[in-house]
Tab-separated table of C-alpha atoms in Angstrom:
chain	number	residue	atom	x	y	z
A	1	MET	CA	-10.444	10.286	-15.120
A	2	SER	CA	-12.339	11.045	-13.051
A	3	SER	CA	-12.272	12.629	-9.516
A	4	GLN	CA	-13.091	10.231	-6.758
A	5	GLY	CA	-14.103	11.067	-2.368
A	6	PRO	CA	-13.450	9.579	0.616
A	7	SER	CA	-15.009	6.603	-1.296
A	8	ASN	CA	-11.552	5.478	-2.411
A	9	PRO	CA	-11.582	2.455	-2.367
A	10	ASP	CA	-7.846	3.122	-2.606
A	11	ALA	CA	-7.837	5.718	-0.431
A	12	SER	CA	-9.213	3.458	1.930
A	13	ARG	CA	-7.185	0.441	1.769
A	14	PHE	CA	-4.199	2.627	2.971
A	15	LEU	CA	-5.543	4.157	5.639
A	16	GLU	CA	-5.816	1.522	7.203
A	17	LEU	CA	-2.465	0.799	6.408
A	18	ILE	CA	-1.792	3.896	7.768
A	19	LYS	CA	-4.078	2.933	11.785
A	20	ARG	CA	-3.023	-0.797	12.027
A	21	SER	CA	1.319	0.318	12.675
A	22	SER	CA	2.921	3.708	13.755
A	23	ARG	CA	5.846	2.988	11.699
A	24	GLY	CA	6.054	4.283	8.450
A	25	LYS	CA	3.454	2.706	5.431
A	26	PHE	CA	4.824	2.975	1.402
A	27	LYS	CA	2.921	3.237	-1.393
A	28	ILE	CA	4.225	2.859	-4.933
A	29	TYR	CA	2.613	3.575	-8.255
A	30	ILE	CA	4.523	1.876	-11.395
A	31	GLY	CA	3.760	2.160	-14.872
A	32	MET	CA	4.838	1.826	-17.721
A	33	ILE	CA	5.443	4.966	-19.591
A	34	ALA	CA	4.963	8.254	-18.847
A	35	GLY	CA	1.891	10.069	-19.496
A	36	VAL	CA	-0.037	7.245	-17.988
A	37	GLY	CA	-1.760	8.735	-15.112
A	38	LYS	CA	0.924	7.929	-11.923
A	39	THR	CA	0.889	11.539	-10.604
A	40	TYR	CA	-2.484	12.337	-11.574
A	41	ARG	CA	-4.094	8.823	-9.226
A	42	MET	CA	-1.576	9.866	-6.329
A	43	LEU	CA	-2.923	13.972	-6.367
A	44	GLN	CA	-7.143	12.036	-6.460
A	45	GLU	CA	-6.488	9.643	-3.084
A	46	ALA	CA	-4.271	12.730	-1.250
A	47	ARG	CA	-7.865	14.562	-1.870
A	48	ALA	CA	-8.998	11.444	-0.777
A	49	LEU	CA	-7.098	10.896	2.148
A	50	ARG	CA	-7.522	14.860	3.325
A	51	LYS	CA	-10.838	15.052	3.167
A	52	ASN	CA	-11.035	11.933	5.701
A	53	GLY	CA	-8.646	14.481	8.184
A	54	ILE	CA	-5.833	13.372	7.549
A	55	ASN	CA	-2.511	15.158	7.467
A	56	VAL	CA	-1.186	14.993	3.792
A	57	GLN	CA	0.978	16.966	1.932
A	58	ILE	CA	3.073	17.527	-0.919
A	59	GLY	CA	6.428	16.756	-0.107
A	60	TYR	CA	6.903	16.769	-4.167
A	61	VAL	CA	5.123	16.597	-7.448
A	62	GLU	CA	6.331	16.497	-10.923
A	63	THR	CA	2.681	18.287	-13.476
A	64	HIS	CA	4.973	18.112	-16.586
A	65	GLY	CA	2.997	20.841	-17.876
A	66	ARG	CA	-0.523	18.326	-17.674
A	67	ALA	CA	-3.269	20.924	-17.300
A	68	GLU	CA	-5.603	18.674	-15.375
A	69	THR	CA	-2.952	16.723	-13.077
A	70	ALA	CA	-2.035	20.376	-12.675
A	71	GLU	CA	-5.645	21.295	-11.692
A	72	LEU	CA	-6.021	18.190	-9.289
A	73	VAL	CA	-2.967	20.188	-6.410
A	74	GLY	CA	-5.985	22.541	-5.442
A	75	ASP	CA	-5.557	23.531	-2.337
A	76	LEU	CA	-3.776	20.389	-1.160
A	77	PRO	CA	-0.244	22.146	1.537
A	78	VAL	CA	2.619	21.981	-1.272
A	79	ILE	CA	6.338	21.858	1.309
A	80	PRO	CA	8.020	24.506	-0.476
A	81	ARG	CA	10.533	23.520	-2.460
A	82	LYS	CA	14.608	23.536	-1.571
A	83	LYS	CA	16.202	25.668	-3.935
A	84	THR	CA	20.281	25.887	-4.180
A	85	PHE	CA	22.597	26.901	-7.037
A	86	TYR	CA	24.341	23.816	-8.741
A	87	LYS	CA	26.915	25.336	-11.663
A	88	GLY	CA	25.513	28.229	-11.936
A	89	LYS	CA	22.259	27.698	-12.018
A	90	GLU	CA	19.007	27.739	-9.563
A	91	LEU	CA	17.715	25.114	-9.440
A	92	GLU	CA	15.085	23.137	-6.723
A	93	GLU	CA	15.128	19.822	-4.780
A	94	MET	CA	12.270	18.227	-2.260
A	95	ASP	CA	13.703	19.805	0.700
A	96	LEU	CA	14.053	16.847	2.615
A	97	GLY	CA	15.021	18.500	5.984
A	98	ALA	CA	11.425	20.755	6.391
A	99	ILE	CA	9.007	17.479	5.693
A	100	LEU	CA	10.845	15.763	8.926
A	101	ALA	CA	10.407	18.698	10.817
A	102	ARG	CA	6.509	19.138	9.313
A	103	SER	CA	6.039	15.573	9.430
A	104	PRO	CA	3.238	15.096	7.990
A	105	GLU	CA	1.139	12.211	8.002
A	106	VAL	CA	1.327	11.559	4.778
A	107	VAL	CA	3.265	12.608	1.854
A	108	VAL	CA	3.142	12.939	-1.577
A	109	VAL	CA	7.126	12.559	-3.202
A	110	ASP	CA	6.972	12.068	-6.664
A	111	GLU	CA	10.011	10.993	-9.592
A	112	LEU	CA	11.363	8.106	-7.131
A	113	ALA	CA	14.498	7.886	-9.504
A	114	HIS	CA	15.460	11.193	-9.261
A	115	THR	CA	19.134	11.895	-8.555
A	116	ASN	CA	18.774	14.626	-6.119
A	117	VAL	CA	21.304	17.694	-6.732
A	118	PRO	CA	25.533	16.832	-5.559
A	119	GLY	CA	25.936	18.438	-2.179
A	120	SER	CA	21.957	17.146	-0.976
A	121	ARG	CA	21.858	14.870	2.194
A	122	ASN	CA	21.023	11.938	-0.265
A	123	GLU	CA	22.441	10.932	-3.506
A	124	LYS	CA	19.235	9.697	-4.849
A	125	ARG	CA	15.310	10.485	-4.203
A	126	TRP	CA	14.652	7.328	-3.361
A	127	GLN	CA	16.669	7.284	0.136
A	128	ASP	CA	15.266	10.229	1.207
A	129	VAL	CA	11.928	8.340	0.515
A	130	THR	CA	13.595	5.168	3.329
A	131	ASP	CA	14.807	9.070	5.417
A	132	ILE	CA	11.378	9.911	5.140
A	133	LEU	CA	10.177	5.915	6.559
A	134	ASP	CA	12.343	5.720	9.100
A	135	ALA	CA	11.076	8.487	10.848
A	136	GLY	CA	7.323	7.300	10.279
A	137	ILE	CA	5.284	9.282	8.296
A	138	ASN	CA	3.586	7.631	5.045
A	139	VAL	CA	4.963	8.158	1.753
A	140	ILE	CA	2.641	7.305	-1.351
A	141	SER	CA	5.157	7.718	-4.501
A	142	ALA	CA	5.368	7.176	-7.880
A	143	VAL	CA	7.855	5.118	-10.627
A	144	ASN	CA	8.265	4.030	-14.431
A	145	ILE	CA	8.659	0.362	-14.619
A	146	GLN	CA	12.148	0.761	-16.748
A	147	HIS	CA	13.497	2.871	-12.815
A	148	LEU	CA	14.036	-0.295	-11.517
A	149	GLU	CA	17.416	-1.254	-11.858
A	150	SER	CA	17.321	-4.473	-12.421
A	151	LEU	CA	15.431	-4.720	-15.572
A	152	ASN	CA	17.955	-2.219	-16.456
A	153	ALA	CA	19.656	-4.002	-19.384
A	154	GLU	CA	16.107	-5.687	-20.679
A	155	ILE	CA	14.724	-1.884	-20.773
A	156	GLN	CA	17.515	-0.920	-23.051
A	157	ARG	CA	17.065	-3.886	-25.349
A	158	ILE	CA	13.493	-3.092	-25.790
A	159	THR	CA	13.749	0.549	-26.356
A	160	GLY	CA	17.501	1.619	-27.352
A	161	ILE	CA	17.553	3.974	-24.167
A	162	GLU	CA	19.665	3.524	-20.986
A	163	VAL	CA	18.020	4.672	-18.491
A	164	LYS	CA	20.433	6.791	-16.178
A	165	GLU	CA	18.432	6.964	-13.124
A	166	ARG	CA	17.472	4.507	-11.494
A	167	ILE	CA	16.343	2.616	-7.615
A	168	PRO	CA	17.117	-0.300	-6.556
A	169	ASP	CA	14.269	-3.561	-6.431
A	170	LYS	CA	13.936	-3.592	-2.865
A	171	MET	CA	12.364	-0.403	-3.037
A	172	LEU	CA	9.661	-2.533	-4.164
A	173	ASN	CA	9.579	-4.889	-1.964
A	174	MET	CA	9.504	-2.496	1.149
A	175	ALA	CA	5.961	-1.378	-0.248
A	176	ASP	CA	3.110	-1.814	1.364
A	177	GLU	CA	0.789	-1.306	-1.552
A	178	VAL	CA	2.080	-2.188	-4.980
A	179	VAL	CA	-0.360	0.112	-7.945
A	180	ASN	CA	-0.132	-0.873	-11.313
A	181	ILE	CA	-1.161	2.226	-13.631
A	182	ASP	CA	-2.898	0.636	-16.668
A	183	LEU	CA	-3.554	1.384	-20.274
A	184	THR	CA	-3.822	0.289	-23.286
A	185	SER	CA	-1.307	1.271	-26.299
A	186	GLN	CA	-4.067	2.676	-27.950
A	187	GLU	CA	-5.144	4.797	-24.676
A	188	LEU	CA	-2.028	5.420	-24.636
A	189	ILE	CA	-1.076	7.438	-28.326
A	190	ASP	CA	-3.903	8.916	-28.164
A	191	ARG	CA	-3.507	11.014	-24.199
A	192	LEU	CA	-0.299	11.446	-26.173
A	193	LYS	CA	-1.618	12.824	-29.503
A	194	ALA	CA	-4.449	14.784	-27.644
A	195	GLY	CA	-1.877	16.958	-25.889
A	196	LYS	CA	-2.281	15.561	-22.813
A	197	ILE	CA	1.177	13.644	-21.758
A	198	TYR	CA	3.980	16.264	-23.760
A	199	GLU	CA	3.231	19.174	-25.191
A	200	ARG	CA	2.466	19.186	-29.449
A	201	SER	CA	5.749	19.790	-31.016
A	202	LYS	CA	7.181	16.451	-29.232
A	203	VAL	CA	3.933	14.348	-30.596
A	204	ALA	CA	5.425	13.643	-33.364
A	205	LEU	CA	8.802	12.715	-32.634
A	206	ALA	CA	7.943	10.470	-29.215
A	207	LEU	CA	5.819	8.744	-31.981
A	208	SER	CA	8.870	7.612	-34.157
A	209	ASN	CA	11.112	7.181	-30.360
A	210	PHE	CA	9.632	6.008	-26.666
A	211	PHE	CA	5.773	5.405	-27.917
A	212	ARG	CA	5.625	3.231	-30.386
A	213	GLU	CA	3.746	0.518	-30.672
A	214	GLU	CA	5.764	-2.953	-29.784
A	215	LYS	CA	7.770	-1.169	-26.832
A	216	ILE	CA	4.424	0.168	-25.403
A	217	LEU	CA	3.082	-3.488	-25.823
A	218	GLN	CA	6.425	-4.691	-24.509
A	219	LEU	CA	7.017	-2.273	-20.875
A	220	ARG	CA	3.165	-3.326	-20.184
A	221	GLU	CA	4.072	-7.332	-20.241
A	222	ILE	CA	6.780	-5.789	-17.554
A	223	ALA	CA	4.929	-4.101	-16.166
A	224	LEU	CA	1.978	-6.331	-15.504
A	225	LYS	CA	4.311	-9.594	-14.748
A	226	GLN	CA	6.329	-7.025	-12.029
A	227	VAL	CA	3.013	-6.149	-9.804
A	228	ALA	CA	1.574	-9.761	-10.233
A	229	SER	CA	4.852	-11.008	-8.608
A	230	GLN	CA	4.806	-8.617	-5.848
A	231	VAL	CA	0.607	-9.416	-5.471
A	232	LEU	CA	1.904	-12.996	-4.860
A	233	ARG	CA	5.274	-11.928	-2.340
A	234	LYS	CA	1.399	-9.799	-0.411
A	235	ILE	CA	-0.112	-13.758	-0.264
A	236	ASP	CA	3.030	-15.127	0.751
A	237	LEU	CA	3.757	-12.783	3.060
A	238	GLU	CA	-0.866	-12.358	4.615
A	239	ILE	CA	-1.622	-16.023	3.772
A	240	PRO	CA	0.792	-18.233	5.621
A	241	SER	CA	-1.518	-21.516	5.019
A	242	ALA	CA	-1.670	-20.477	1.566
A	243	VAL	CA	0.318	-23.776	-0.860
A	244	ARG	CA	3.854	-23.228	-0.507
A	245	PHE	CA	6.129	-24.128	-3.828
A	246	ARG	CA	9.551	-24.663	-1.895
A	247	LYS	CA	11.717	-21.374	0.136
A	248	GLU	CA	13.994	-20.101	-3.516
A	249	VAL	CA	17.173	-19.237	-3.053
A	250	PHE	CA	19.392	-17.941	-5.581
A	251	LEU	CA	22.711	-17.925	-5.988
A	252	ALA	CA	24.657	-16.278	-8.008
A	253	CYS	CA	28.016	-16.388	-8.904
A	254	ILE	CA	31.685	-13.778	-10.067
A	255	SER	CA	34.729	-13.245	-10.686
A	256	ALA	CA	37.502	-10.424	-10.643
A	257	ASN	CA	37.157	-10.774	-15.024
A	258	ASP	CA	34.427	-11.748	-16.307
A	259	ALA	CA	33.164	-9.497	-18.342
A	260	SER	CA	28.981	-10.398	-18.067
A	261	ALA	CA	28.933	-10.394	-14.092
A	262	LYS	CA	26.254	-7.733	-14.211
A	263	LYS	CA	24.085	-9.426	-16.475
A	264	ILE	CA	24.163	-12.377	-13.987
A	265	LEU	CA	23.505	-10.501	-11.039
A	266	ARG	CA	20.617	-8.595	-13.112
A	267	LYS	CA	19.412	-11.982	-13.901
A	268	THR	CA	19.600	-13.294	-11.006
A	269	ALA	CA	18.111	-9.572	-8.826
A	270	ARG	CA	14.647	-10.769	-11.045
A	271	LEU	CA	14.883	-14.302	-10.748
A	272	SER	CA	14.905	-13.697	-7.043
A	273	THR	CA	12.730	-10.419	-7.291
A	274	TYR	CA	10.299	-13.180	-8.817
A	275	TYR	CA	10.317	-16.320	-6.287
A	276	HIS	CA	10.160	-13.271	-3.502
A	277	SER	CA	13.358	-14.631	-1.603
A	278	ARG	CA	16.509	-13.845	-1.024
A	279	PHE	CA	19.436	-14.142	-3.396
A	280	CYS	CA	23.019	-14.453	-2.809
A	281	VAL	CA	26.715	-13.223	-4.855
A	282	LEU	CA	29.832	-14.892	-4.125
A	283	TYR	CA	33.188	-14.174	-5.911
A	284	VAL	CA	35.941	-16.819	-5.024
A	285	GLN	CA	38.814	-15.074	-5.059
A	286	ARG	CA	42.245	-16.935	-6.397
A	287	ARG	CA	46.040	-16.933	-5.445
A	288	ARG	CA	46.497	-15.786	-8.821
A	289	GLU	CA	43.972	-12.322	-8.587
A	290	SER	CA	45.712	-11.197	-4.815
A	291	GLY	CA	46.535	-8.956	-3.569
A	292	MET	CA	49.020	-6.515	-6.807
A	293	ARG	CA	48.711	-9.973	-8.480
A	294	ILE	CA	44.999	-8.800	-10.220
A	295	GLY	CA	45.051	-5.872	-12.942
A	296	LEU	CA	43.689	-2.080	-12.084
A	297	ALA	CA	40.799	-3.395	-14.587
A	298	SER	CA	40.014	-5.481	-12.610
A	299	GLN	CA	40.075	-4.707	-9.656
A	300	ARG	CA	37.155	-0.948	-10.752
A	301	ARG	CA	35.353	-3.603	-12.699
A	302	LEU	CA	35.049	-6.006	-8.752
A	303	ILE	CA	35.106	-3.435	-6.744
A	304	ASP	CA	31.986	-1.954	-9.466
A	305	ASN	CA	29.535	-5.226	-9.572
A	306	PHE	CA	31.241	-4.958	-5.689
A	307	LYS	CA	28.528	-1.857	-5.199
A	308	LEU	CA	25.744	-3.276	-8.141
A	309	ALA	CA	25.739	-6.788	-5.914
A	310	THR	CA	24.311	-4.461	-2.864
A	311	GLN	CA	22.521	-1.839	-4.558
A	312	LEU	CA	20.136	-5.074	-6.145
A	313	GLY	CA	20.025	-6.470	-2.261
A	314	GLY	CA	21.935	-9.028	-2.700
A	315	GLU	CA	24.302	-10.558	-0.150
A	316	LEU	CA	27.602	-10.714	-0.791
A	317	ILE	CA	29.824	-13.138	0.081
A	318	HIS	CA	33.944	-13.240	-0.860
A	319	VAL	CA	36.113	-16.429	-0.016
A	320	LYS	CA	39.885	-16.308	-0.578
A	321	SER	CA	40.524	-20.754	-2.138
A	322	ASP	CA	41.310	-21.995	-5.829
A	323	HIS	CA	39.131	-25.018	-4.923
A	324	VAL	CA	36.139	-23.579	-6.926
A	325	ALA	CA	33.163	-25.508	-6.485
A	326	LYS	CA	33.774	-26.695	-3.515
A	327	VAL	CA	33.255	-23.294	-2.280
A	328	ILE	CA	29.754	-23.119	-4.366
A	329	ALA	CA	28.825	-26.234	-3.147
A	330	GLU	CA	29.619	-25.090	0.590
A	331	THR	CA	28.063	-21.754	0.442
A	332	ALA	CA	24.721	-23.649	-1.285
A	333	ALA	CA	25.022	-25.332	1.408
A	334	GLN	CA	25.076	-22.742	4.523
A	335	LYS	CA	23.223	-20.406	2.855
A	336	LYS	CA	20.789	-23.136	1.501
A	337	VAL	CA	19.973	-22.374	-1.969
A	338	THR	CA	17.801	-23.772	-4.486
A	339	THR	CA	19.847	-22.441	-7.722
A	340	ILE	CA	23.329	-21.646	-8.752
A	341	CYS	CA	23.022	-18.726	-11.281
A	342	ILE	CA	26.748	-18.760	-13.391
A	343	GLY	CA	27.705	-17.621	-16.608
A	344	LYS	CA	28.032	-19.186	-20.569
A	345	PRO	CA	30.855	-21.531	-19.971
A	346	HIS	CA	32.958	-19.962	-22.806
A	347	LEU	CA	33.306	-16.131	-20.826
A	348	SER	CA	35.566	-15.727	-18.606
A	349	PRO	CA	35.975	-16.626	-15.191
A	350	TRP	CA	33.638	-19.739	-15.912
A	351	GLN	CA	36.383	-20.607	-19.157
A	352	LEU	CA	39.018	-21.933	-16.903
A	353	LEU	CA	35.159	-23.988	-14.418
A	354	PHE	CA	35.167	-26.330	-17.414
A	355	LYS	CA	38.790	-26.455	-19.249
A	356	LYS	CA	39.780	-28.077	-15.558
A	357	ASN	CA	36.349	-30.079	-15.451
A	358	ILE	CA	35.711	-27.866	-12.408
A	359	PHE	CA	31.968	-27.905	-13.370
A	360	ASN	CA	32.627	-32.354	-13.209
A	361	GLN	CA	33.308	-31.765	-9.910
A	362	LEU	CA	30.291	-29.211	-9.286
A	363	LEU	CA	27.617	-31.187	-10.525
A	364	LYS	CA	29.217	-34.818	-8.672
A	365	ARG	CA	29.208	-32.643	-5.317
A	366	LEU	CA	25.619	-31.271	-6.208
A	367	ALA	CA	23.928	-34.821	-7.386
A	368	ASP	CA	22.853	-35.693	-3.896
A	369	LYS	CA	21.008	-32.201	-3.679
A	370	ASP	CA	18.650	-30.309	-4.531
A	371	VAL	CA	20.381	-27.573	-6.235
A	372	ASP	CA	18.862	-26.184	-9.794
A	373	ILE	CA	22.215	-25.402	-11.984
A	374	VAL	CA	21.599	-22.322	-14.798
A	375	ILE	CA	23.747	-20.798	-17.109
A	376	LEU	CA	22.432	-17.697	-18.021
A	377	SER	CA	23.565	-16.456	-21.884
């Protein structure tokens, strides 16, 4: 990779965004996997902005011992990290208070999905970034595709690893610019073998696990689709004269005993993100699920699902009724829903829906409506 000067097109576009408004602008570099060069590109842009007279400072950058990345930090102003003790160990975190106090024009914040030390102002770094943007400070950040909440199950299927640190999809939707850092699988493997991603003692293990070619190809496809989706969203927002399909609105239907609810929520959120639309989550509480009638395990599952729905950016709707089909149809009409998403009929809670012919009732209520029903696996 070569160093970029003031004519850097990435820096020029972001500079234009900064000039348009006093509101904090947000740019995300996204990659399919570690080592594609997200931090390197952020630092290149930071240097280009500084040469253009912009007060840009580093809030947090993780070089992971990569010499070429560390070299780019150079003389860029770095806001000192905050030292804190946790379980007898001294740890370093990004100092949110210092960033807000210094109030630079642009701050570089790496590792967007990072979980802060307990006791910090926010649980997650993406929440810190939201505070920084609210303060009118522009942010350049980076994240890998596997950290997106709605992709969690899909990434685990591909890699065999459950990613614990995640960001809500709304962070990508908040971004004014999303830039994909793309490499072919062979280029990435060559960088790994050359010791440019991990130290050489870890290369063999990485090649046999996360950096296998078939996994890289699938992650690359997901990253490209995600960024393409963001481009379409930008067109939708900025070119009102373009030909439009109908504006999609999704409705995810869950219940207290639905073991597949998390999958339904994540898949609905992904559909919503793809179509640049909003989605709602409907829970119809029947009398048998009220008060002390509902089991503790079901209560906990329901609370977890409500929390996930909110994190994914869905609008939560809670209705008490035994008339499930009627409530679904009425909610679809009120929210202008175009697609209703439910779990497979043999899975709880939709066993009841099919057994009592409620599904047929729902179809009848929607017969003359332009509403699709999607049964998710």
